[in-house]
Coordinates of C-alpha atoms and ligand atoms in Angstrom, one line a residue:
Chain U
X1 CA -10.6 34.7 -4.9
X2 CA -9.3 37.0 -2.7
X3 CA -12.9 38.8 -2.1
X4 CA -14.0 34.7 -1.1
X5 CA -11.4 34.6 1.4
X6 CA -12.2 38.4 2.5
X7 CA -15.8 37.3 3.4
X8 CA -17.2 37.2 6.7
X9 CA -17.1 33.3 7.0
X10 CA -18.4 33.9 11.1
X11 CA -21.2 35.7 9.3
X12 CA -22.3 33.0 7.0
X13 CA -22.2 30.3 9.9
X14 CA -23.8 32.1 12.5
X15 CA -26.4 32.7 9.8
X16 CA -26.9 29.0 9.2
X17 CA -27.2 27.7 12.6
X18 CA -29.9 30.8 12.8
X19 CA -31.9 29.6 10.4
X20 CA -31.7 26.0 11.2
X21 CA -32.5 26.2 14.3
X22 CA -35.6 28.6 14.0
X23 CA -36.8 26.3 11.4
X24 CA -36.4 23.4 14.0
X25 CA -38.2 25.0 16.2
X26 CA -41.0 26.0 14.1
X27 CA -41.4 22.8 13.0
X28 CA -40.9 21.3 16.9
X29 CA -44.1 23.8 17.5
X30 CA -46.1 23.3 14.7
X31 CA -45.8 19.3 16.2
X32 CA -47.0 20.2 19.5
X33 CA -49.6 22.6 18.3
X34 CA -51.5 19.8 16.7
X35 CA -51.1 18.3 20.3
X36 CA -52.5 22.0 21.6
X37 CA -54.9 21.9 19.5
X38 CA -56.4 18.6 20.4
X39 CA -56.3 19.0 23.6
X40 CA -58.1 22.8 24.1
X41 CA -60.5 20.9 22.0
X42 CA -61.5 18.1 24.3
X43 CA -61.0 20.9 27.4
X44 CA -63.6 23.5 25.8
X45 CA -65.6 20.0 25.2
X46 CA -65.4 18.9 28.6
X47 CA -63.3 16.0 27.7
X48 CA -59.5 15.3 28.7
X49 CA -57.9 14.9 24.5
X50 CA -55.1 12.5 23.9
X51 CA -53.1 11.4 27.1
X52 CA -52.1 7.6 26.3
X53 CA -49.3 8.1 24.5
X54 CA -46.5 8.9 27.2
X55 CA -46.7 11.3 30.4
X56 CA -50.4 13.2 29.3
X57 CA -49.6 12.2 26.1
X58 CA -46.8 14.2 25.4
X59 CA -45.7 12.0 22.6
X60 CA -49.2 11.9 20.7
X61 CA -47.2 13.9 18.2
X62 CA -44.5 11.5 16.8
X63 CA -47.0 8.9 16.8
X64 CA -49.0 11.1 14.7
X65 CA -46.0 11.7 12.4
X66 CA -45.0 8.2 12.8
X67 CA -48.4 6.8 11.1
X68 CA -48.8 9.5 8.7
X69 CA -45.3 8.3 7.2
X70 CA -46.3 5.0 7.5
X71 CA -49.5 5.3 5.8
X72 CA -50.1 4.0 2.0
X73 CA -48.7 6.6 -0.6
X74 CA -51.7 7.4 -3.2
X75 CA -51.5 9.5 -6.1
X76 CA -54.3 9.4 -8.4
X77 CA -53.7 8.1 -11.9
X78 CA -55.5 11.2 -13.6
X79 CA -53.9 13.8 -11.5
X80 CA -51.1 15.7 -13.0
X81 CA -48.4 14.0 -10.9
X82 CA -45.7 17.0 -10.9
X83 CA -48.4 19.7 -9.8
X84 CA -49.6 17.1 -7.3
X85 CA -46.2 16.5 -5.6
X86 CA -45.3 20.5 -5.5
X87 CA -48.5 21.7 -4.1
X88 CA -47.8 20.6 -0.7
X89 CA -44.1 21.6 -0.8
X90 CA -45.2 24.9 -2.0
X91 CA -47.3 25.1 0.6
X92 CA -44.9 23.8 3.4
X93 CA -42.1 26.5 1.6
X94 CA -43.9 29.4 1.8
X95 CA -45.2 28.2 5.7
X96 CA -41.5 27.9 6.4
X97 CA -40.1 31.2 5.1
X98 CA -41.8 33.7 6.2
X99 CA -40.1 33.4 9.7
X100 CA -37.1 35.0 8.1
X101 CA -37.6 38.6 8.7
X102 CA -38.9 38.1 12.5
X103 CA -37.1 39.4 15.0
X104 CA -37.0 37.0 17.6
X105 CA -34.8 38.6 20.3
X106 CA -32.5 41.4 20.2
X107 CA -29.1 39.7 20.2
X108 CA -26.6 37.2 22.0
X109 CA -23.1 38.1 22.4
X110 CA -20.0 35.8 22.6
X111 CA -16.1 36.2 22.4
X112 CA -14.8 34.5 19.2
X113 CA -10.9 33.9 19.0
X114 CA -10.6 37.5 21.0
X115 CA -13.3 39.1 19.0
X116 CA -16.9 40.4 20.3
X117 CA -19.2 38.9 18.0
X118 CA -22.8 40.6 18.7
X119 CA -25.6 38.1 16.7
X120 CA -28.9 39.3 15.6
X121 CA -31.5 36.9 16.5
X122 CA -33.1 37.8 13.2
X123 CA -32.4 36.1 10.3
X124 CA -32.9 39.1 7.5
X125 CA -33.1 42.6 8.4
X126 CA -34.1 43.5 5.5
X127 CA -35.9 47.1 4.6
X128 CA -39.3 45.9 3.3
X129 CA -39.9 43.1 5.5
X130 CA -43.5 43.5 6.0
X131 CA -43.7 43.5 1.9
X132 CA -41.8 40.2 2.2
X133 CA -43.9 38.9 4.5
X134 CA -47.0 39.7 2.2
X135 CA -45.6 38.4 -0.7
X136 CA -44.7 34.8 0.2
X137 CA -47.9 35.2 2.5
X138 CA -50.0 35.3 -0.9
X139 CA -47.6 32.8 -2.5
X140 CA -49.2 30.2 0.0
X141 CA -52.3 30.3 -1.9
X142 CA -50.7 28.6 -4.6
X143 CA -49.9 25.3 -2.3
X144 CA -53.9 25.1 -2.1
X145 CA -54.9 26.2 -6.4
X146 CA -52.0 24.1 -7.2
X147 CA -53.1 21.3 -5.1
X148 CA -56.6 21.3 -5.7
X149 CA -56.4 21.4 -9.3
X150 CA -54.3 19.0 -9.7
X151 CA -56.5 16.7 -8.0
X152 CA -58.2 16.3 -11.2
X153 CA -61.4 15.6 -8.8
X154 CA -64.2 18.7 -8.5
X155 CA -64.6 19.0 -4.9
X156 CA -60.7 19.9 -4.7
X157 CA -61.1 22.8 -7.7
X158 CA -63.7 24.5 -6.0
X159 CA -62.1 24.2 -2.8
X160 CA -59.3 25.7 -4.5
X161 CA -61.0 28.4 -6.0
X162 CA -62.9 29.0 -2.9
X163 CA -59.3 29.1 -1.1
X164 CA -58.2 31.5 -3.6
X165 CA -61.2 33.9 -3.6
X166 CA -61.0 34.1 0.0
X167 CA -57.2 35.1 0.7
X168 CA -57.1 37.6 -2.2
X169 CA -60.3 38.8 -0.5
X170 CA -58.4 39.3 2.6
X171 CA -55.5 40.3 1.6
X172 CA -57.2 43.7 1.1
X173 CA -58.0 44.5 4.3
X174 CA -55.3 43.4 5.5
X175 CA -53.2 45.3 3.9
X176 CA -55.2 48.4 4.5
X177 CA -55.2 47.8 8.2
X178 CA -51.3 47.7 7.9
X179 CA -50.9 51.2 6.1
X180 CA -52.5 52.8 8.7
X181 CA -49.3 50.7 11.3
X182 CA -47.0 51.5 8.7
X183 CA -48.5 55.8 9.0
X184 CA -47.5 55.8 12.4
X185 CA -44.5 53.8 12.0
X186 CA -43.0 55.4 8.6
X187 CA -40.8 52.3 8.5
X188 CA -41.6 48.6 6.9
X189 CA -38.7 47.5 8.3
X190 CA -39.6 44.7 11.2
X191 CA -36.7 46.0 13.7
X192 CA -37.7 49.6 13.5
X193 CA -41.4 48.6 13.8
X194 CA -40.4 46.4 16.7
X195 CA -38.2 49.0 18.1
X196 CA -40.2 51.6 18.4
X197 CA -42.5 49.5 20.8
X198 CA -39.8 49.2 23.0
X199 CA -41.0 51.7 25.5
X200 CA -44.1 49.1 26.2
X201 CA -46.5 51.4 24.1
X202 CA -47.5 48.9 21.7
X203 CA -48.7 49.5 18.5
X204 CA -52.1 47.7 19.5
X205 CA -52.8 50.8 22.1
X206 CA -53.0 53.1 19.1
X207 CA -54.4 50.9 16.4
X208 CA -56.8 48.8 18.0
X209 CA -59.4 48.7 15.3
X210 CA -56.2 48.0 13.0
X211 CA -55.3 45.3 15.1
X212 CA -58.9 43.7 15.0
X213 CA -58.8 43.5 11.0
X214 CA -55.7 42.0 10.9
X215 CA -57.0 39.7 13.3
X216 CA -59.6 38.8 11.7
X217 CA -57.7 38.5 7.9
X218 CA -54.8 36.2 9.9
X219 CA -57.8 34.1 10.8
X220 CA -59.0 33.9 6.6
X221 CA -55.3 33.8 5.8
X222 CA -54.3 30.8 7.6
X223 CA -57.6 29.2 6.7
X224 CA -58.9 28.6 10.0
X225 CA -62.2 28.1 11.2
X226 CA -64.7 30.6 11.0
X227 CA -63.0 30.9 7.9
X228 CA -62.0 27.0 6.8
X229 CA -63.9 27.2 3.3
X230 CA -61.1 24.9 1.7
X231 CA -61.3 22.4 3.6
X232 CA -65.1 22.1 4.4
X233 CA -65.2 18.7 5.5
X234 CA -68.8 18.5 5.3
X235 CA -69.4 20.0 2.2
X236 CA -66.3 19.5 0.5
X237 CA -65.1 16.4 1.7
X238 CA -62.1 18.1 2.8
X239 CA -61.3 20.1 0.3
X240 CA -58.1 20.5 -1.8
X241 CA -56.7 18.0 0.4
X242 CA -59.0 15.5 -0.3
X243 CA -56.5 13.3 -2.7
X244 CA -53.5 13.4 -0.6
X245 CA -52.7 10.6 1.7
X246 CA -49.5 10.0 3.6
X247 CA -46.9 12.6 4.4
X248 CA -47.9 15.0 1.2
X249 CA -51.3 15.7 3.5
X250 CA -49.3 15.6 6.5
X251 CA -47.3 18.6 4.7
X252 CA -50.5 20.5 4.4
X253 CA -51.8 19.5 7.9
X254 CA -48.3 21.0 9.0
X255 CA -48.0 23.8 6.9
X256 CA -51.5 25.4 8.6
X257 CA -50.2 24.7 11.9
X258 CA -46.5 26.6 10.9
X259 CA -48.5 29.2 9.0
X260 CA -50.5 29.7 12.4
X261 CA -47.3 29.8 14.5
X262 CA -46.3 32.8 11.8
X263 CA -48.8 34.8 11.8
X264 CA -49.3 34.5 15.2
X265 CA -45.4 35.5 15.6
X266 CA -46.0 38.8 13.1
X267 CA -49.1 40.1 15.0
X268 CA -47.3 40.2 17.7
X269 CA -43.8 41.8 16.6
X270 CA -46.5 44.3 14.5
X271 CA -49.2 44.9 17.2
X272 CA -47.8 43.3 20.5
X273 CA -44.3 44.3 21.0
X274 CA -43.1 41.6 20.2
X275 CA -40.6 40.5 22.0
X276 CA -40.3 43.3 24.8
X277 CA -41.1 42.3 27.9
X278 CA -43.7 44.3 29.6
X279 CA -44.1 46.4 32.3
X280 CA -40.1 45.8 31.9
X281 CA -37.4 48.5 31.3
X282 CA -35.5 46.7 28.7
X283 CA -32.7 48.8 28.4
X284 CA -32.2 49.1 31.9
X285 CA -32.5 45.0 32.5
X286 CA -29.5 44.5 29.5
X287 CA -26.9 46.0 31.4
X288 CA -27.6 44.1 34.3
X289 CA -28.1 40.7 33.3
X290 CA -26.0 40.7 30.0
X291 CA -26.9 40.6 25.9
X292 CA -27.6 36.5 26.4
X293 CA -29.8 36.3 29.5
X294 CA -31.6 39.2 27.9
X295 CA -32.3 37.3 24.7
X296 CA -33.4 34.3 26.5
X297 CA -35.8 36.2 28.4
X298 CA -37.0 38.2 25.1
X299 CA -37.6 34.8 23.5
X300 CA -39.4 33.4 26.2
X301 CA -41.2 36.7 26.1
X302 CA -41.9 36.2 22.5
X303 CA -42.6 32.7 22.9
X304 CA -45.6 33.2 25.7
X305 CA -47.4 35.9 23.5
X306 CA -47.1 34.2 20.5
X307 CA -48.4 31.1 22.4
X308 CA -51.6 33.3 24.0
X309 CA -52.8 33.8 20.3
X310 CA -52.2 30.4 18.6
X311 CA -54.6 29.3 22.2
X312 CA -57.4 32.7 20.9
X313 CA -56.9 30.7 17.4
X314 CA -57.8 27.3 18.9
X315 CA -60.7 28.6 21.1
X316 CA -62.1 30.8 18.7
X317 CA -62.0 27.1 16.3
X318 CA -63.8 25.4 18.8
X319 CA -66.6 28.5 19.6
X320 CA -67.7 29.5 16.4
X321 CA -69.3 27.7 13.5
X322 CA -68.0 27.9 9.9
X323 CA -69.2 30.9 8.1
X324 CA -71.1 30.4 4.8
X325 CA -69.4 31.5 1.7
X326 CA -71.8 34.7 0.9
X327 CA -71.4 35.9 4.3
X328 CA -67.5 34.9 4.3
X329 CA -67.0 37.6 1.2
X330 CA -69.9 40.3 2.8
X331 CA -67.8 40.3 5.7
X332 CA -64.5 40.8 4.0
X333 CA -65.6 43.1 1.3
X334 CA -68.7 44.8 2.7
X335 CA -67.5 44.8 6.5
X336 CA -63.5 45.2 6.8
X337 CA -62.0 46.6 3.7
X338 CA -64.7 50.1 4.8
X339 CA -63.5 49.2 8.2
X340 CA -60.1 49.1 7.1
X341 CA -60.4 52.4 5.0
X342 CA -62.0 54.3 7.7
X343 CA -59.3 53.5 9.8
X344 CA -56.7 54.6 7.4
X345 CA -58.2 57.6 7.3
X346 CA -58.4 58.4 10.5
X347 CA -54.8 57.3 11.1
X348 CA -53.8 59.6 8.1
X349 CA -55.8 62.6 9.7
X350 CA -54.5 62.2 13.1
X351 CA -50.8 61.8 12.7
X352 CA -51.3 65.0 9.8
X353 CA -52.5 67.1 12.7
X354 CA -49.6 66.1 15.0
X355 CA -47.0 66.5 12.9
X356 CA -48.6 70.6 12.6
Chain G
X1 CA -93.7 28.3 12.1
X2 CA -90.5 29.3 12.7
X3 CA -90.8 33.3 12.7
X4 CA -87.3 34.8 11.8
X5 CA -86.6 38.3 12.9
X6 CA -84.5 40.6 11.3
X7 CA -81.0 40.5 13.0
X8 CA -80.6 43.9 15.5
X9 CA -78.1 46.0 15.1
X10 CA -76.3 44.1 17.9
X11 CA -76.5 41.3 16.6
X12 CA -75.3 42.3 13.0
X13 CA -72.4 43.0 14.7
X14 CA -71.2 39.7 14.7
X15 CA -68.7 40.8 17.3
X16 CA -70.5 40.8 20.7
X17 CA -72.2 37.0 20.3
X18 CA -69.3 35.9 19.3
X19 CA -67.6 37.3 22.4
X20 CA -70.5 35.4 24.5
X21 CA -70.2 32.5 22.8
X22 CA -66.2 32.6 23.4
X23 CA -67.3 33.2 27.2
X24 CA -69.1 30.1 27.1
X25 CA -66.7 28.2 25.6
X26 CA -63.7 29.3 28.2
X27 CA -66.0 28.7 31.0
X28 CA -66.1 24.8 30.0
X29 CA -62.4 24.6 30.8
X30 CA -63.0 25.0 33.8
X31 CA -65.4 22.4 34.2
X32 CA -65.2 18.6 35.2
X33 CA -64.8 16.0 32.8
X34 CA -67.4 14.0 31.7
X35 CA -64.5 11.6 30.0
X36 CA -64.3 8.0 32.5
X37 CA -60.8 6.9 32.0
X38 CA -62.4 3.6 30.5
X39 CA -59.6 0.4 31.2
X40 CA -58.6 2.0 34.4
X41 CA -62.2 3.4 36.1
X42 CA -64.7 1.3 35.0
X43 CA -69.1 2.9 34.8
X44 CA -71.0 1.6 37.6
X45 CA -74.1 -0.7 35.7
X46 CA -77.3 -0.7 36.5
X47 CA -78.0 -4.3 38.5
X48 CA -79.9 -5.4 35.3
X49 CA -77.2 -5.1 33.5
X50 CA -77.0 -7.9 31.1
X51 CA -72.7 -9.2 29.9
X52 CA -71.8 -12.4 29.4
X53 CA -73.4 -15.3 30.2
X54 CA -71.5 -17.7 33.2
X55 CA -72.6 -20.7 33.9
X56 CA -72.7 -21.1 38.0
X57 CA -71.4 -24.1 40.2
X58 CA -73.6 -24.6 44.1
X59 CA -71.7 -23.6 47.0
X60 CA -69.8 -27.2 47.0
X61 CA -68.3 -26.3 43.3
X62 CA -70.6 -28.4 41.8
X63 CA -71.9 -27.2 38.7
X64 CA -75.7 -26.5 38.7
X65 CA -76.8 -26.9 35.0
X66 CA -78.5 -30.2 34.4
X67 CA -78.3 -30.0 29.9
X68 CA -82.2 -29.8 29.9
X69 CA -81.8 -27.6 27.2
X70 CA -84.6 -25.1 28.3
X71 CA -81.6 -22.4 27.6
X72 CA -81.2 -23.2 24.1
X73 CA -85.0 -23.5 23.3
X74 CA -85.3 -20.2 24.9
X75 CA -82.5 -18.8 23.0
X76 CA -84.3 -16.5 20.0
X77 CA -80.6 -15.7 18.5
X78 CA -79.8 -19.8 19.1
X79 CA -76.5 -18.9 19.8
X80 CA -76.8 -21.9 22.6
X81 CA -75.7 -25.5 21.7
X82 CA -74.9 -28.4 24.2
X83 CA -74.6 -32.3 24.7
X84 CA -75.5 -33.9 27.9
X85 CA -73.6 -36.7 29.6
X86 CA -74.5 -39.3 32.3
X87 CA -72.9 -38.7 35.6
X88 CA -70.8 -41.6 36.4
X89 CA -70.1 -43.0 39.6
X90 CA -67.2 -40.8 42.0
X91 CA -68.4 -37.4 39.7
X92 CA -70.8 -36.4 42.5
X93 CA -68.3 -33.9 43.6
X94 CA -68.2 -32.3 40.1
X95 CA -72.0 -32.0 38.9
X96 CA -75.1 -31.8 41.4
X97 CA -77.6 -33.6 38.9
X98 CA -77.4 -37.2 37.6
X99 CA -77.1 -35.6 33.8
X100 CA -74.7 -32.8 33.0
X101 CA -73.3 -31.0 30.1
X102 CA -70.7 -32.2 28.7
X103 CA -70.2 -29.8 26.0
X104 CA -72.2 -26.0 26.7
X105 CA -71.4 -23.2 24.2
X106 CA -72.6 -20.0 23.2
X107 CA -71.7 -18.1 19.9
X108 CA -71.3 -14.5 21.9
X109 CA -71.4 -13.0 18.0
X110 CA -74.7 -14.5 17.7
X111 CA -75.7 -13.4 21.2
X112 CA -77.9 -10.6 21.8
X113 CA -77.4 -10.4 25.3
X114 CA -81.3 -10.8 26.0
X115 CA -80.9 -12.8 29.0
X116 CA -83.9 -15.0 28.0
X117 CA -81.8 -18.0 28.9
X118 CA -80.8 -16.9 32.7
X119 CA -85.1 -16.7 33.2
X120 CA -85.3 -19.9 31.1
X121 CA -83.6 -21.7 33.6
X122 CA -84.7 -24.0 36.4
X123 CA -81.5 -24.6 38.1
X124 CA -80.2 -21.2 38.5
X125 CA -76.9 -22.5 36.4
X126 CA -76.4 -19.5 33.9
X127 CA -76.7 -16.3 34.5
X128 CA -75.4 -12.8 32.8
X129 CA -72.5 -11.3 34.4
X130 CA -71.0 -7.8 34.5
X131 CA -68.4 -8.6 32.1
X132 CA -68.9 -7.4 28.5
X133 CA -66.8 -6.2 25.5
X134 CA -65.3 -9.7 24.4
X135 CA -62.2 -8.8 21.8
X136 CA -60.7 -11.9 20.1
X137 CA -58.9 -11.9 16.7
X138 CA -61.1 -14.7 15.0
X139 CA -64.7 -15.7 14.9
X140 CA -64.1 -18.9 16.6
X141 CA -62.3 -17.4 19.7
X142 CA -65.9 -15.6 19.8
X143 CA -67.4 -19.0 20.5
X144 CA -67.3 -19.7 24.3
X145 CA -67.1 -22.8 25.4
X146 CA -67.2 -24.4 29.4
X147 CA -63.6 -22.9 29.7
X148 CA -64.5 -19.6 29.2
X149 CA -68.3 -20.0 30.8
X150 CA -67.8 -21.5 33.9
X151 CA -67.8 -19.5 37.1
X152 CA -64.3 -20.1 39.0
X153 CA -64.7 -22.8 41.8
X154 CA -65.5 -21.4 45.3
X155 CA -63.4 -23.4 47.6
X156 CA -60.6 -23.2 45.6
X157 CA -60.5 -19.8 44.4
X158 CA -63.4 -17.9 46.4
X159 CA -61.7 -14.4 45.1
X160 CA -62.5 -14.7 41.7
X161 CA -65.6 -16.7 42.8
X162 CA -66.9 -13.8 44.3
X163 CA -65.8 -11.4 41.7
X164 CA -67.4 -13.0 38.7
X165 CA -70.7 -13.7 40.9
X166 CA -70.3 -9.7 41.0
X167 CA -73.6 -7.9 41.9
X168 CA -75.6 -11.1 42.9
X169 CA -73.1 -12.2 45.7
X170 CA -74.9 -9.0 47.7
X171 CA -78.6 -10.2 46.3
X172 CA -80.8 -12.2 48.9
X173 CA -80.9 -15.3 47.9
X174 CA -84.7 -15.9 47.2
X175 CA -84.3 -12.9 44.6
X176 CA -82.1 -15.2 42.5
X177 CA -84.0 -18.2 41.6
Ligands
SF4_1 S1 -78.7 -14.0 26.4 FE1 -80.4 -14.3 24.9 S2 -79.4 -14.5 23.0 FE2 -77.8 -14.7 24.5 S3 -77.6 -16.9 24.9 FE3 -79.1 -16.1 26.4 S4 -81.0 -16.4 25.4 FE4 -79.5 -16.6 23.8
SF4_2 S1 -78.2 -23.8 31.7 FE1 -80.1 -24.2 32.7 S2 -81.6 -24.2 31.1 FE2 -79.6 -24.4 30.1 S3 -79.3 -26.6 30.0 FE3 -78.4 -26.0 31.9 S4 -79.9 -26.3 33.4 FE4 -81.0 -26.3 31.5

């Protein structure tokens, strides 16, 4: 009883409204990037995209939401009903919780009952956070098997299996191009990572082929086009998603969108700096402004990076046609896990030499 | 024949057409819209353009059409049906021949917009207009009766008069008949 009471109560709050709010606002932007997304669509097409619904049709979004909830509720009588419900939460879960272990600023301060309370603006610190992020990153795959199979209908199982294929084919080289970061870095932790960018020598400047395959695997991971084999409308009739009506597709709609807004939000803390303002003496700026103008600026910072790549994700959707599946799994295994291993090579063989 | 080259080494690649292709793409921001805000800027027609059929009044508001029928026979979707009427004594003012329709009505679902009845005409009383895309919620609001056909009166509303005349008000007038 006594070690309840002893607890850091502050701790457990501040914690909460932490992860509430970054959920909200993930959530908030994975809304608006279905807006973004529609309208770089009808720009690159030379068209003007949804503006009727409220000032340039800001509020195209809720209306979106509003009919999906609306819409009939289906589930098909020879689907297995329990696997059909989870595979969209599944999905929507693992979309959601990988934005733990991002740092999102450095940290706010505020006076607490005449105490200094210094906040992390990451959720969990934790020492293998780029493991983490693997692991529920290859649990999201399970939203799509899980969904498509449970279908009961063949167009969804071998979008499923196709889904399946193609993220543990990328995991690979993915993962090799981050043990050549994690080399230079000698941490997995995101804050050390992120920290040693500080200086505005980002990790990208040193790994640049590394960068480009995890580019390329974020684009097979999250399932977007070149790389939308799942949910091949035109050969698949949408894929693993092709049962699900109402709010259980609008989960998966929204879970690509979060996962986008994720792994748009870890290339950058990994590659970009992420939140460090460039060109920008950070250190120097803190003691001038304060810990809580800092943070706002090194989220807004964040923010505008992470925005610049969910726009290269959109415009490389509307450039580049879908890839076949043969050449989907030449590129990945024939093209980037040698790519990848060269790389890790090379990084291995440099920083050896160095540290001589 | 379509002769198919083996890819270069450039083009192997992937990377570099890709790049171009991503050039293209950002270059089309930049570029004017084709979209035409549609309820509030309306596409300029072509002066044969061919909308729904009006049936016209003389410059006195009298209404031209005399229920000869010529309309209907020309009709090849028969989407025309009337009934004459006498003109009685005091109606001079309202029709300009002795015989008039007293009921004139045209299925616009059955329509095809030909305009076979405007050439089919001798008394220059119906004509097609600029205004198309009827919307209605049941089949019978889709049949048009005199309500709906006739032109708005030229004394007493010469706006609209001139409005739903559209393109021909600027026409000579031998061009019309
Ligand atoms: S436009 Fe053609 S189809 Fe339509 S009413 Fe006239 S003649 Fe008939
Ligand atoms: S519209 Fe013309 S053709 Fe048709 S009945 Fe009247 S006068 Fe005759």
């Amino acid at each position: 009883m006594m070690h309840l009471l002893a607890m850091d109560w502050g701790f457990v709050v501040e914690k909460m409204i932490l992860i509430i709010s970054i959920v909200s606002i993930s959530l908030v932007i994975a809304m608006y990037e279905t807006y973004a997304e529609r309208k770089v669509a009808a720009i690159i097409q030379d068209r003007r995209g949804p503006n009727r619904a409220g000032p340039f049709g800001l509020f195209q979004p809720l209306a979106d939401g509003l009919k999906l909830f609306m819409k009939e509720e289906i589930i098909p009588n020879t689907s297995n009903k329990m696997l059909f419900v989870l595979g969209p939460c599944l999905a929507m879960l693992t979309a959601m919780m990988t934005s733990a272990v991002i740092p999102w600023g450095d940290r706010i301060h505020f006076t607490l009952f005449g105490q200094d309370r210094y906040v992390s603006l990451q959720i969990a610190d934790i020492n293998i956070g780029i493991l983490y992020i693997f692991g529920v990153v290859s649990m999201g795959v399970y939203g799509i098997m899980i969904g498509g199979w449970a279908s009961n209908n063949k167009f969804s199982l071998l979008a499923a299996m196709r889904g399946a294929s193609q993220v543990i084919s990328y995991e690979l080289p993915m993962g090799l191009s981050l043990i050549a970061l994690l080399m230079m870095t000698g941490s997995l932790k995101m804050s050390v990572i992120m920290g040693q960018q500080l200086d505005g020598w980002y990790n990208v400047l040193y790994q640049p082929l590394g960068f480009f395959i995890f580019l390329v695997c974020a684009f097979a991971e999250c399932n977007r086009t070149p790389f939308d084999l799942p949910e091949a409308e035109n050969e698949l009739n949408f894929g693993y998603h092709q049962e699900y009506s109402s709010m259980k597709l609008g989960f998966y709609l929204f879970a690509e969108y979060i996962n986008m807004f994720i792994s748009s939000a870890v290339m950058v803390t990994l590659f970009w700096g992420g939140y460090d303002i460039p060109f920008v003496n950070d250190t120097e700026l803190v003691k001038n402004i304060g810990y809580n103008w800092m943070a706002l600026l090194q989220g807004g910072t964040m923010f505008i990076k992470v925005a610049l790549f969910i726009f290269l994700f959109m415009w490389v959707r509307w450039t580049i046609p879908r890839f076949r599946y043969d050449q989907l799994m030449n590129l990945g295994w024939k093209g980037l896990i040698p790519l990848a291993l060269l790389n890790m090579v090379i990084t291995a063989a440099v920083v050896l030499w160095l540290k001589k | 024949m379509v002769e198919r080259k083996p890819m270069t080494w450039v083009e192997r690649l992937y990377m570099w057409n890709i790049m171009k292709g991503m050039w293209i793409t950002f270059r089309h921001i930049f570029k004017k819209k084709a979209t035409i805000s549609y309820p509030e800027q309306k596409r300029p027609f072509s002066p044969v353009f061919r909308g729904l059929q009006i049936l016209n009044r003389d410059e006195e508001g009298r209404e031209n059409c005399t229920a000869c029928g010529l309309c209907a026979v020309a009709c090849p979707a028969e989407a025309i049906t009337m009934e004459g009427a006498e003109r009685k004594k005091g109606e001079e003012h309202l029709y300009r021949e002795e015989k008039y329709a007293a009921k004139y009505e045209i299925n616009m679902l059955r329509c095809i917009f030909c305009g076979l009845c405007e050439e089919a005409c001798p008394k220059d009383a119906i004509y097609l207009s600029e205004t198309f895309a009827p919307s209605n919620y049941q089949r019978k609001g889709f049949i048009y009766g005199k309500d709906d056909l006739l032109i708005p009166h030229p004394k007493t509303n010469p706006v609209e008069y001139k409005k739903a005349l559209g393109n021909r008000a600027n026409k000579p007038q031998h061009e019309q008949q």
